[in-house]
Coordinates of N, CA and C in Angstrom, one line a residue:
M1314 N -77.2 -45.4 -111.7 CA -78.0 -45.2 -110.0 C -79.2 -46.0 -110.3
S1315 N -79.2 -46.7 -109.0 CA -80.5 -47.2 -108.6 C -81.1 -46.8 -107.5
R1316 N -82.5 -47.0 -107.5 CA -83.3 -46.4 -106.8 C -84.1 -47.7 -105.8
Y1317 N -84.0 -47.8 -104.4 CA -84.5 -48.5 -103.8 C -85.6 -48.3 -102.7
R1318 N -86.6 -48.9 -102.6 CA -87.7 -48.2 -102.0 C -87.9 -49.5 -100.5
L1319 N -88.2 -48.8 -99.3 CA -87.9 -49.6 -98.2 C -89.1 -49.5 -97.3
T1320 N -89.7 -50.6 -96.8 CA -91.1 -50.4 -95.9 C -90.3 -50.7 -94.4
I1321 N -90.6 -49.8 -93.3 CA -89.4 -50.0 -92.4 C -90.6 -50.1 -90.9
E1322 N -90.2 -50.6 -90.1 CA -90.8 -50.7 -88.9 C -90.1 -50.5 -87.6
Y1323 N -90.1 -49.9 -86.6 CA -89.4 -49.4 -85.8 C -90.1 -48.8 -84.5
D1324 N -89.4 -49.2 -83.4 CA -89.9 -48.8 -82.0 C -89.2 -47.2 -81.8
G1325 N -90.0 -46.4 -81.9 CA -89.5 -44.7 -81.6 C -88.9 -44.4 -80.6
T1326 N -88.8 -45.4 -79.3 CA -88.6 -45.0 -78.0 C -87.2 -44.5 -77.5
P1327 N -86.3 -45.2 -78.4 CA -84.6 -44.4 -78.2 C -84.5 -43.5 -79.1
F1328 N -84.9 -43.1 -80.2 CA -84.8 -42.3 -81.0 C -85.3 -40.9 -81.2
V1329 N -84.3 -39.8 -81.7 CA -85.1 -38.5 -81.6 C -85.9 -38.3 -82.4
G1330 N -86.3 -39.7 -83.1 CA -87.5 -39.2 -84.5 C -86.7 -39.8 -85.6
W1331 N -87.6 -39.6 -86.6 CA -87.0 -40.0 -88.2 C -85.6 -39.1 -88.5
Q1332 N -85.7 -37.9 -88.6 CA -84.8 -37.1 -89.1 C -83.4 -36.8 -88.6
R1333 N -82.4 -37.2 -89.2 CA -81.3 -36.6 -88.7 C -81.3 -35.6 -87.7
Q1334 N -80.6 -35.7 -86.8 CA -80.2 -33.9 -86.2 C -78.6 -34.2 -85.7
A1335 N -78.5 -32.8 -85.3 CA -77.0 -32.9 -85.0 C -76.7 -33.7 -83.5
A1336 N -77.5 -33.8 -82.8 CA -77.2 -34.8 -82.1 C -78.6 -36.0 -81.6
G1337 N -78.0 -37.3 -81.0 CA -79.0 -38.1 -80.9 C -79.1 -39.0 -81.9
L1338 N -79.9 -40.2 -81.7 CA -79.8 -41.3 -82.8 C -81.2 -41.1 -83.4
S1339 N -81.2 -40.9 -84.5 CA -82.4 -41.0 -85.4 C -82.5 -42.1 -86.6
V1340 N -83.6 -42.3 -86.6 CA -83.8 -43.7 -87.5 C -83.4 -43.3 -88.8
Q1341 N -83.5 -42.1 -89.4 CA -82.9 -41.9 -90.7 C -81.3 -42.1 -90.5
G1342 N -80.4 -41.5 -89.9 CA -79.1 -41.7 -89.6 C -78.7 -43.3 -89.1
A1343 N -79.7 -43.9 -88.7 CA -79.5 -45.1 -88.3 C -79.2 -46.1 -89.6
L1344 N -80.4 -45.6 -90.7 CA -80.7 -46.5 -91.8 C -79.1 -45.9 -92.8
E1345 N -79.0 -44.9 -92.7 CA -78.1 -44.4 -93.4 C -76.5 -44.9 -93.1
D1346 N -76.3 -45.1 -91.7 CA -75.0 -45.9 -91.4 C -75.0 -47.4 -92.1
A1347 N -76.2 -48.1 -91.7 CA -76.3 -49.3 -92.2 C -76.1 -49.3 -93.8
I1348 N -76.9 -48.9 -94.4 CA -76.4 -48.9 -96.0 C -74.9 -48.5 -96.2
L1349 N -74.4 -47.6 -95.8 CA -73.1 -47.5 -95.6 C -72.2 -48.3 -95.5
K1350 N -72.4 -49.5 -94.3 CA -71.7 -50.6 -93.9 C -72.0 -51.4 -95.1
F1351 N -72.8 -52.0 -95.8 CA -73.1 -53.1 -96.3 C -72.6 -52.5 -97.6
S1352 N -72.9 -51.2 -98.2 CA -72.7 -50.7 -99.6 C -71.4 -50.0 -100.0
G1353 N -70.9 -49.5 -99.0 CA -69.7 -48.7 -98.8 C -70.1 -47.2 -99.6
E1354 N -71.1 -46.7 -99.7 CA -71.9 -45.6 -100.3 C -72.5 -45.0 -98.9
T1355 N -72.1 -43.7 -99.2 CA -72.6 -42.4 -98.3 C -73.9 -42.1 -99.3
V1356 N -75.0 -42.5 -98.2 CA -76.8 -42.1 -99.1 C -77.2 -41.2 -98.3
V1357 N -78.0 -40.4 -98.9 CA -79.5 -39.6 -98.0 C -81.0 -40.5 -98.4
I1358 N -81.3 -40.7 -97.2 CA -82.5 -41.8 -97.3 C -83.6 -40.5 -97.0
R1359 N -84.6 -40.9 -97.6 CA -85.8 -39.7 -97.4 C -87.1 -40.8 -97.1
G1360 N -87.6 -40.3 -96.3 CA -88.9 -41.0 -95.9 C -90.2 -40.2 -96.2
A1361 N -91.0 -40.9 -95.7 CA -92.9 -40.7 -96.2 C -93.4 -39.3 -95.3
G1362 N -92.7 -39.7 -94.1 CA -93.3 -39.2 -93.0 C -91.8 -38.7 -91.7
R1363 N -92.0 -37.5 -91.2 CA -90.9 -37.3 -90.5 C -91.4 -37.5 -89.0
T1364 N -91.4 -38.7 -88.4 CA -92.1 -38.7 -87.1 C -91.1 -38.5 -85.9
D1365 N -91.8 -37.9 -84.9 CA -91.3 -37.3 -83.8 C -90.3 -38.2 -82.8
S1366 N -89.7 -37.9 -81.8 CA -89.0 -38.6 -81.0 C -90.3 -39.5 -80.3
G1367 N -90.1 -40.8 -79.9 CA -91.2 -41.6 -79.2 C -92.3 -41.9 -80.1
V1368 N -92.4 -41.5 -81.4 CA -93.3 -42.1 -82.3 C -92.6 -43.4 -83.0
H1369 N -93.4 -44.5 -83.3 CA -93.6 -45.5 -83.8 C -93.5 -45.6 -85.1
A1370 N -93.5 -46.5 -85.6 CA -93.8 -46.9 -87.3 C -94.0 -48.6 -87.5
L1371 N -95.2 -48.8 -88.4 CA -95.4 -49.8 -88.8 C -95.1 -50.2 -89.9
G1372 N -95.3 -48.9 -90.7 CA -95.2 -49.1 -92.2 C -94.5 -47.9 -92.9
Q1373 N -93.5 -47.2 -92.2 CA -92.7 -46.2 -92.8 C -92.2 -46.4 -94.1
V1374 N -92.3 -45.6 -94.7 CA -91.5 -46.1 -96.2 C -90.5 -44.7 -96.7
A1375 N -89.5 -45.4 -97.2 CA -88.1 -44.4 -97.7 C -87.6 -44.7 -98.7
H1376 N -86.9 -43.8 -99.7 CA -86.0 -44.5 -100.4 C -84.9 -43.8 -100.7
F1377 N -83.7 -44.5 -101.4 CA -82.5 -44.2 -101.4 C -81.7 -44.2 -102.7
D1378 N -80.8 -44.1 -103.1 CA -80.4 -44.4 -104.4 C -78.7 -44.8 -104.2
L1379 N -78.4 -45.9 -104.9 CA -77.3 -46.4 -104.9 C -76.4 -46.6 -106.3
T1380 N -75.0 -46.2 -106.5 CA -74.5 -46.3 -108.0 C -74.5 -47.7 -108.2
K1381 N -73.9 -48.3 -107.3 CA -73.9 -50.1 -107.5 C -75.3 -50.6 -107.4
D1382 N -75.4 -51.8 -108.3 CA -76.8 -52.5 -108.4 C -76.7 -53.3 -107.5
W1383 N -77.7 -53.8 -106.4 CA -77.9 -54.5 -105.5 C -79.0 -55.4 -105.7
D1384 N -79.1 -56.8 -105.4 CA -80.0 -57.7 -105.2 C -81.2 -56.9 -103.9
A1385 N -82.1 -56.7 -104.3 CA -83.2 -55.9 -103.2 C -83.3 -56.8 -101.7
H1386 N -83.5 -58.0 -102.2 CA -83.5 -59.1 -101.0 C -82.1 -59.0 -100.3
R1387 N -81.2 -59.2 -100.9 CA -79.7 -59.0 -100.6 C -79.6 -57.8 -99.7
A1388 N -80.1 -56.7 -100.0 CA -79.9 -55.3 -99.7 C -80.8 -55.4 -98.1
A1389 N -81.8 -55.6 -98.5 CA -82.6 -55.7 -96.9 C -82.1 -56.4 -96.0
A1390 N -81.5 -57.9 -96.3 CA -80.9 -58.6 -95.3 C -79.5 -57.8 -94.7
A1391 N -78.8 -57.1 -95.5 CA -77.7 -56.3 -95.1 C -78.1 -55.2 -94.4
I1392 N -79.1 -54.4 -94.3 CA -79.5 -53.6 -93.8 C -79.8 -54.0 -92.2
N1393 N -80.5 -55.0 -92.5 CA -81.3 -55.3 -91.2 C -80.0 -56.0 -90.2
H1394 N -79.2 -56.4 -90.8 CA -77.6 -57.1 -89.9 C -76.9 -55.8 -89.2
Y1395 N -77.1 -54.8 -90.2 CA -76.2 -53.7 -89.4 C -77.1 -52.7 -88.6
L1396 N -78.4 -52.8 -88.7 CA -79.4 -52.2 -87.9 C -79.2 -53.0 -86.2
K1397 N -78.7 -54.1 -86.3 CA -78.8 -54.5 -84.9 C -78.0 -54.0 -84.0
P1398 N -78.2 -54.0 -82.8 CA -79.6 -54.2 -81.9 C -80.6 -53.2 -81.9
L1399 N -80.7 -52.2 -82.7 CA -81.5 -51.3 -82.7 C -82.9 -51.7 -82.7
P1400 N -83.9 -51.2 -82.3 CA -85.5 -51.8 -82.7 C -86.0 -51.2 -83.8
A1401 N -85.3 -51.6 -85.0 CA -85.8 -51.0 -86.2 C -85.5 -52.4 -87.5
A1402 N -86.4 -52.4 -88.2 CA -86.0 -53.4 -89.0 C -86.5 -53.0 -90.5
V1403 N -86.1 -53.5 -91.8 CA -86.5 -53.5 -92.9 C -87.6 -54.5 -93.2
L1404 N -88.9 -54.5 -93.3 CA -89.8 -55.1 -93.7 C -89.6 -56.0 -95.4
S1405 N -89.4 -54.5 -96.0 CA -89.1 -54.9 -97.5 C -88.2 -54.3 -97.9
C1406 N -87.8 -54.6 -99.2 CA -87.0 -53.9 -100.3 C -87.1 -53.9 -101.6
D1407 N -87.5 -53.1 -102.5 CA -87.9 -52.9 -103.8 C -86.9 -52.1 -104.5
R1408 N -86.7 -52.5 -105.7 CA -86.1 -51.6 -106.9 C -87.4 -50.8 -107.6
V1409 N -87.2 -49.7 -107.6 CA -88.3 -48.6 -108.0 C -87.5 -47.6 -109.3
T1410 N -88.4 -47.0 -110.1 CA -88.0 -46.1 -110.8 C -87.5 -45.0 -110.4
R1411 N -86.7 -44.2 -110.9 CA -86.3 -43.0 -110.3 C -87.6 -42.0 -110.2
A1412 N -88.5 -42.1 -110.5 CA -89.7 -41.0 -110.5 C -90.2 -41.2 -109.2
F1413 N -90.0 -42.6 -108.2 CA -90.5 -42.7 -107.2 C -89.8 -41.8 -106.0
D1414 N -90.9 -41.1 -105.1 CA -90.3 -40.4 -104.1 C -91.4 -40.6 -102.7
A1415 N -90.7 -41.2 -101.7 CA -91.1 -41.8 -100.7 C -92.2 -40.4 -100.0
R1416 N -91.6 -39.4 -100.1 CA -92.5 -38.2 -99.6 C -93.6 -37.9 -100.7
F1417 N -93.1 -37.5 -101.6 CA -94.2 -36.7 -102.9 C -94.9 -37.7 -103.8
S1418 N -94.8 -38.7 -103.9 CA -95.1 -39.5 -104.3 C -96.4 -40.3 -103.4
A1419 N -96.5 -40.0 -102.4 CA -97.2 -40.6 -101.3 C -98.7 -39.9 -101.7
T1420 N -99.7 -40.8 -101.6 CA -101.3 -40.4 -101.7 C -102.0 -40.2 -100.7
K1421 N -101.5 -41.3 -99.6 CA -102.2 -41.2 -98.5 C -101.4 -41.6 -97.2
R1422 N -101.3 -41.5 -96.0 CA -100.8 -41.7 -95.0 C -101.6 -42.1 -93.7
H1423 N -101.8 -43.1 -93.3 CA -102.5 -44.0 -92.3 C -101.7 -43.7 -90.9
Y1424 N -102.1 -43.4 -90.2 CA -101.7 -43.3 -88.6 C -102.5 -44.2 -87.5
L1425 N -102.3 -44.6 -86.7 CA -102.7 -45.3 -85.7 C -102.6 -44.7 -84.4
Y1426 N -103.6 -44.4 -83.1 CA -103.2 -44.2 -81.8 C -103.7 -44.9 -81.2
R1427 N -103.3 -45.5 -80.3 CA -103.2 -46.7 -78.8 C -103.7 -46.0 -77.7
I1428 N -104.8 -46.1 -77.2 CA -105.1 -45.5 -75.7 C -105.4 -46.8 -75.0
L1429 N -104.7 -47.0 -73.6 CA -105.0 -48.1 -72.9 C -105.7 -47.7 -71.8
M1430 N -106.7 -48.3 -71.4 CA -107.5 -48.0 -69.9 C -107.6 -49.2 -68.9
R1431 N -106.9 -49.0 -68.3 CA -106.9 -50.0 -67.0 C -106.2 -49.5 -65.4
R1432 N -106.3 -49.9 -64.6 CA -106.0 -49.7 -63.3 C -104.5 -50.2 -63.6
A1433 N -103.8 -51.2 -64.0 CA -102.6 -51.8 -63.8 C -101.9 -51.0 -65.2
P1434 N -100.6 -50.5 -64.7 CA -100.0 -49.8 -65.8 C -99.3 -50.8 -66.6
P1435 N -98.9 -50.7 -68.1 CA -98.7 -51.7 -69.0 C -96.9 -51.9 -68.5
V1436 N -96.9 -52.8 -69.0 CA -95.5 -53.7 -68.9 C -94.8 -53.9 -70.2
L1437 N -95.3 -55.0 -70.5 CA -94.7 -55.5 -71.8 C -95.1 -54.4 -73.0
E1438 N -96.5 -53.4 -72.7 CA -96.3 -52.9 -73.8 C -96.0 -50.8 -73.4
R1439 N -94.9 -50.8 -72.3 CA -94.7 -49.7 -72.0 C -94.0 -48.9 -73.3
N1440 N -94.2 -47.5 -73.0 CA -93.6 -46.8 -74.3 C -94.6 -46.9 -75.4
R1441 N -95.5 -47.8 -75.3 CA -95.9 -48.1 -77.0 C -97.6 -47.6 -76.9
L1442 N -98.4 -47.3 -75.8 CA -99.5 -46.4 -75.6 C -99.7 -45.9 -74.7
W1443 N -100.9 -44.9 -74.7 CA -101.1 -43.9 -73.9 C -102.2 -44.6 -72.7
W1444 N -101.6 -44.7 -71.4 CA -102.1 -45.3 -70.4 C -102.8 -44.5 -69.5
M1445 N -104.2 -45.0 -69.2 CA -105.1 -44.2 -68.1 C -105.8 -45.0 -67.5
V1446 N -105.7 -44.7 -66.5 CA -106.6 -45.5 -65.3 C -108.4 -45.4 -65.4
H1447 N -108.5 -44.1 -65.8 CA -109.6 -44.0 -65.8 C -110.7 -44.3 -67.3
P1448 N -111.6 -44.9 -67.5 CA -112.2 -45.0 -68.8 C -112.7 -44.1 -69.3
L1449 N -112.7 -44.0 -70.9 CA -113.1 -43.2 -71.9 C -114.5 -43.7 -72.4
D1450 N -115.0 -42.6 -72.9 CA -116.4 -43.0 -73.5 C -116.2 -43.1 -75.0
C1451 N -115.8 -44.3 -75.6 CA -115.3 -44.7 -77.1 C -116.5 -44.5 -77.7
E1452 N -117.7 -44.3 -77.7 CA -119.0 -44.0 -78.5 C -118.8 -42.5 -78.7
R1453 N -118.9 -41.7 -77.6 CA -118.9 -40.2 -77.5 C -117.7 -39.9 -78.1
M1454 N -116.3 -40.4 -78.3 CA -115.5 -40.0 -79.0 C -115.4 -40.5 -80.4
A1455 N -116.3 -41.5 -80.6 CA -116.4 -41.6 -82.2 C -117.3 -40.7 -83.1
D1456 N -118.4 -40.4 -82.0 CA -119.5 -39.3 -82.6 C -118.9 -37.9 -83.0
A1457 N -117.9 -37.8 -81.9 CA -117.2 -36.3 -82.0 C -116.3 -36.1 -82.9
A1458 N -115.7 -37.5 -83.0 CA -114.0 -37.3 -84.2 C -114.9 -37.1 -85.5
A1459 N -116.1 -37.4 -85.8 CA -116.8 -37.2 -87.1 C -116.6 -35.4 -87.5
V1460 N -116.8 -34.5 -86.7 CA -116.7 -33.1 -86.8 C -115.5 -32.9 -87.3
L1461 N -114.5 -33.6 -87.5 CA -113.1 -33.3 -87.8 C -112.7 -33.4 -89.2
I1462 N -113.6 -34.6 -89.6 CA -113.5 -35.2 -90.8 C -113.8 -34.2 -91.8
G1463 N -113.1 -34.0 -93.0 CA -113.3 -33.2 -94.0 C -112.0 -32.2 -94.1
H1464 N -112.3 -31.0 -95.3 CA -111.3 -30.1 -95.6 C -111.3 -28.9 -94.6
H1465 N -110.6 -28.4 -93.9 CA -110.8 -27.5 -92.8 C -109.6 -26.9 -92.5
D1466 N -109.4 -25.8 -91.6 CA -108.3 -25.0 -91.3 C -107.9 -25.7 -89.9
F1467 N -106.7 -26.3 -89.9 CA -106.4 -27.1 -88.6 C -105.4 -26.6 -87.9
T1468 N -105.4 -25.0 -87.8 CA -104.5 -24.1 -87.2 C -104.5 -24.6 -85.6
T1469 N -105.9 -24.9 -85.4 CA -105.9 -25.3 -83.6 C -105.3 -26.7 -83.2
F1470 N -104.8 -27.4 -84.4 CA -104.1 -28.8 -84.1 C -102.8 -28.7 -84.5
R1471 N -102.0 -27.6 -84.8 CA -100.8 -27.4 -85.3 C -99.7 -26.9 -84.6
A1472 N -98.7 -27.7 -84.5 CA -97.7 -27.2 -83.5 C -97.0 -25.9 -84.4
A1473 N -96.6 -25.1 -83.4 CA -96.0 -23.7 -83.0 C -94.8 -23.8 -84.3
Q1474 N -94.0 -24.8 -84.2 CA -92.9 -24.9 -85.0 C -93.0 -25.6 -86.5
C1475 N -94.6 -26.0 -86.7 CA -95.2 -26.5 -88.1 C -94.5 -25.8 -89.1
Q1476 N -93.7 -26.2 -90.5 CA -93.0 -25.3 -91.3 C -94.1 -25.8 -92.7
A1477 N -95.3 -26.3 -92.5 CA -96.4 -26.3 -93.7 C -96.6 -24.9 -94.1
L1478 N -96.8 -24.7 -95.6 CA -97.1 -23.2 -95.8 C -98.6 -23.2 -95.4
S1479 N -99.3 -23.7 -95.4 CA -100.7 -23.7 -94.8 C -101.6 -24.6 -94.2
P1480 N -102.7 -24.2 -93.2 CA -102.9 -25.0 -92.4 C -104.0 -26.0 -92.7
M1481 N -104.4 -25.7 -94.3 CA -105.6 -26.6 -94.6 C -105.1 -27.6 -95.0
K1482 N -106.1 -28.8 -94.6 CA -105.9 -30.0 -94.8 C -107.1 -30.8 -95.0
T1483 N -107.1 -32.1 -95.6 CA -108.3 -32.4 -95.7 C -108.5 -34.2 -95.1
L1484 N -108.9 -34.3 -93.9 CA -108.8 -35.3 -93.0 C -109.8 -36.6 -93.7
D1485 N -109.6 -37.3 -94.4 CA -110.2 -38.4 -94.8 C -111.0 -39.5 -93.9
V1486 N -110.1 -40.2 -93.1 CA -110.3 -40.7 -91.9 C -110.2 -40.5 -90.4
F1487 N -111.3 -40.6 -89.5 CA -110.7 -40.4 -88.4 C -111.8 -41.5 -87.5
D1488 N -111.2 -42.9 -87.5 CA -112.4 -44.2 -86.9 C -111.7 -44.2 -85.4
V1489 N -112.7 -44.1 -84.4 CA -112.5 -44.4 -83.3 C -113.3 -45.8 -82.7
T1490 N -112.6 -46.9 -82.0 CA -113.0 -48.0 -82.1 C -112.4 -48.9 -80.8
R1491 N -113.1 -49.7 -80.1 CA -112.9 -50.1 -78.9 C -112.4 -51.4 -79.3
A1492 N -110.9 -52.1 -78.5 CA -110.2 -53.0 -78.8 C -110.0 -53.7 -77.3
G1493 N -110.8 -54.4 -76.9 CA -110.7 -54.9 -75.3 C -110.6 -53.9 -74.4
E1494 N -109.3 -53.7 -73.8 CA -109.1 -52.6 -73.0 C -108.6 -51.0 -73.5
E1495 N -108.2 -51.5 -74.8 CA -107.6 -50.5 -75.6 C -108.8 -49.6 -76.6
I1496 N -108.8 -48.2 -76.7 CA -109.3 -47.3 -77.6 C -108.3 -47.2 -78.6
H1497 N -108.7 -47.7 -80.1 CA -107.6 -47.2 -81.3 C -108.5 -46.0 -82.1
C1498 N -107.6 -45.2 -82.4 CA -108.1 -43.9 -83.2 C -107.0 -44.6 -84.3
R1499 N -107.8 -44.1 -85.8 CA -107.1 -44.7 -86.9 C -107.5 -43.4 -87.9
L1500 N -106.7 -42.7 -88.2 CA -106.8 -41.6 -89.1 C -105.8 -41.9 -90.5
A1501 N -106.5 -41.1 -91.1 CA -105.8 -41.1 -92.9 C -106.2 -39.8 -93.3
S1502 N -104.9 -39.4 -94.2 CA -105.1 -38.2 -95.1 C -103.8 -38.3 -95.8
R1503 N -103.9 -37.4 -97.0 CA -102.7 -37.2 -98.0 C -101.6 -36.8 -97.1
S1504 N -101.8 -35.9 -96.5 CA -100.7 -35.2 -95.4 C -101.1 -34.8 -93.9
F1505 N -100.2 -34.5 -93.2 CA -101.0 -34.0 -92.0 C -100.0 -32.9 -91.5
L1506 N -100.1 -31.8 -90.7 CA -99.5 -31.0 -90.2 C -98.9 -31.3 -88.8
H1507 N -97.6 -30.5 -88.4 CA -96.9 -31.0 -87.6 C -97.7 -31.3 -86.1
N1508 N -97.6 -32.6 -85.4 CA -98.2 -32.6 -84.2 C -100.1 -32.4 -84.2
Q1509 N -100.6 -32.5 -85.9 CA -101.5 -32.8 -85.8 C -102.5 -33.8 -85.4
V1510 N -101.9 -35.1 -85.6 CA -102.8 -36.0 -84.8 C -102.8 -36.5 -83.3
R1511 N -101.7 -36.0 -82.6 CA -101.7 -36.0 -81.1 C -102.7 -34.8 -80.6
S1512 N -102.5 -33.8 -81.2 CA -103.3 -32.9 -81.2 C -104.6 -33.0 -81.1
M1513 N -105.3 -33.7 -82.1 CA -106.7 -33.9 -82.2 C -106.7 -35.2 -81.4
V1514 N -106.1 -36.2 -81.3 CA -106.4 -37.3 -80.1 C -106.6 -36.5 -78.6
G1515 N -105.5 -35.7 -78.7 CA -105.6 -35.0 -77.2 C -106.9 -34.4 -76.8
S1516 N -107.4 -33.6 -77.7 CA -108.4 -33.0 -77.5 C -109.8 -33.9 -77.4
L1517 N -109.8 -34.9 -78.4 CA -110.9 -36.1 -78.6 C -111.3 -36.9 -77.1
K1518 N -109.7 -37.0 -76.3 CA -109.7 -37.3 -75.1 C -110.7 -36.7 -74.1
R1519 N -110.7 -35.4 -74.5 CA -111.8 -34.4 -73.5 C -112.9 -34.6 -73.5
V1520 N -113.3 -35.3 -75.1 CA -115.0 -35.6 -75.2 C -114.7 -36.9 -74.3
G1521 N -114.0 -37.9 -74.5 CA -113.9 -38.9 -73.7 C -114.4 -39.2 -72.4
D1522 N -113.7 -38.1 -71.4 CA -113.7 -38.2 -70.1 C -115.2 -37.3 -69.6
G1523 N -115.4 -36.6 -70.9 CA -116.5 -35.9 -70.1 C -116.4 -34.2 -69.9
T1524 N -114.7 -33.6 -70.3 CA -114.6 -32.6 -69.8 C -115.2 -31.7 -71.1
W1525 N -115.1 -32.0 -72.6 CA -115.8 -31.4 -73.5 C -116.7 -32.2 -73.9
T1526 N -117.8 -31.3 -74.8 CA -118.9 -31.9 -75.5 C -118.5 -32.1 -76.9
K1527 N -119.2 -32.6 -77.9 CA -118.8 -32.5 -79.1 C -118.9 -31.3 -79.8
D1528 N -119.7 -30.4 -79.5 CA -119.8 -29.1 -79.7 C -118.6 -28.1 -79.7
E1529 N -117.8 -28.5 -78.5 CA -116.5 -27.7 -77.7 C -115.7 -28.0 -78.7
L1530 N -115.5 -29.3 -79.0 CA -114.6 -29.6 -79.8 C -114.5 -29.1 -81.3
A1531 N -115.6 -28.8 -81.7 CA -116.2 -28.4 -83.1 C -115.7 -26.4 -83.0
A1532 N -116.0 -26.2 -81.5 CA -115.5 -25.1 -81.2 C -113.9 -24.7 -81.4
A1533 N -113.3 -25.6 -80.8 CA -111.9 -25.7 -80.9 C -111.3 -25.4 -82.2
L1534 N -111.7 -26.4 -83.0 CA -111.8 -26.4 -84.3 C -111.6 -25.4 -85.3
N1535 N -112.7 -24.7 -84.9 CA -113.4 -23.6 -85.9 C -112.7 -22.2 -85.1
A1536 N -112.1 -22.4 -84.0 CA -111.6 -20.9 -83.2 C -110.1 -20.6 -84.1
R1537 N -109.4 -21.8 -84.8 CA -108.4 -21.6 -85.5 C -107.4 -20.8 -84.6
D1538 N -107.1 -21.3 -83.3 CA -106.3 -20.7 -82.6 C -105.7 -21.9 -81.8
R1539 N -104.2 -22.1 -82.0 CA -103.5 -23.1 -81.1 C -103.8 -23.1 -79.6
K1540 N -104.3 -22.1 -78.9 CA -104.6 -21.8 -77.4 C -105.8 -22.5 -77.3
A1541 N -106.8 -23.1 -78.5 CA -108.0 -23.9 -78.1 C -107.8 -25.1 -78.2
C1542 N -106.8 -25.7 -78.5 CA -106.1 -27.2 -78.4 C -106.3 -27.7 -77.1
G1543 N -106.8 -28.8 -76.7 CA -106.7 -29.5 -75.7 C -105.1 -30.2 -75.7
A1544 N -105.0 -30.7 -74.4 CA -103.3 -31.2 -73.9 C -102.7 -32.3 -75.0
V1545 N -101.7 -32.1 -75.8 CA -101.3 -33.0 -76.8 C -101.2 -34.4 -76.2
A1546 N -101.8 -35.2 -77.0 CA -101.2 -36.5 -76.6 C -99.9 -37.0 -76.5
P1547 N -99.7 -37.9 -75.9 CA -97.9 -38.3 -75.7 C -97.7 -39.0 -76.9
A1548 N -96.7 -38.9 -77.2 CA -95.7 -39.4 -78.6 C -96.0 -41.2 -78.2
C1549 N -95.8 -41.7 -77.4 CA -95.7 -43.1 -77.2 C -96.6 -43.9 -77.6
G1550 N -98.2 -43.7 -78.0 CA -99.0 -43.9 -78.4 C -99.1 -44.1 -79.8
L1551 N -98.7 -43.1 -80.5 CA -98.8 -43.0 -82.1 C -98.1 -43.7 -82.9
Y1552 N -98.6 -44.2 -84.0 CA -97.7 -45.2 -84.9 C -98.1 -44.6 -86.4
L1553 N -96.9 -44.4 -87.3 CA -97.0 -44.3 -88.5 C -97.6 -45.9 -89.3
A1554 N -98.7 -46.1 -89.5 CA -99.2 -47.5 -89.7 C -99.0 -47.6 -91.3
Q1555 N -99.1 -47.0 -92.2 CA -99.1 -47.2 -93.8 C -99.1 -46.0 -94.4
V1556 N -98.3 -46.6 -95.8 CA -98.6 -45.0 -96.5 C -98.9 -45.5 -97.8
D1557 N -99.8 -45.0 -98.6 CA -100.0 -45.7 -99.9 C -99.6 -44.8 -100.7
Y1558 N -99.5 -45.6 -102.3 CA -99.0 -45.0 -103.6 C -99.7 -45.4 -104.7
D1559 N -99.9 -44.4 -106.0 CA -100.3 -45.3 -106.7 C -99.7 -46.4 -107.6
A1560 N -100.4 -47.1 -108.2 CA -99.5 -48.7 -108.6 C -98.6 -48.3 -109.1

């Protein structure tokens, strides 16, 4: 039995999310179908993060096992062949030990959230960012984001259906920078609660548009109450950018 590690890029627009579901096209399901077609084996592929419908990935990581040994580069090419024409691709494939687990071996997950500020709607980047006509104050957002960094009870920014045993998480990075007409929010943590990133970005947007102050964002965090959260940012602007592992 051989274990393979994949790094995967996908546009989440046509998918119901990463996780296989009873109905609809999932990234997990598409990959499992492609692996079956080239190897003849039915596998269960496990990912580092369960992205929601409409969420994209620049560097999702997953693993699966095959009874037959395959050259890793040949396996990647075969999977990509059978994924066509879906907007998903294997960027790399490596043989790893059976001790490797895409989810539980991860030491940090990095997310990117993109916000476009301009009057004209996006055409080439449609469904790949959060578009708004009115500008946001990037400096105020960057300053306010600092109150969310650290070890906190993130109940306010946790989806009602979140299955995590505890709302306590440590947010290591929340950087907010200007990139031309866009604002980029970059976040990193060992793990996140369900909808935590989109909930925090949606609340931070209220600081950017002047609806909230930095202190009001801090008060929302300290309320430990989902009702204190701002509107959740749309899925289309979110990317699972990278997953880190020990050497």
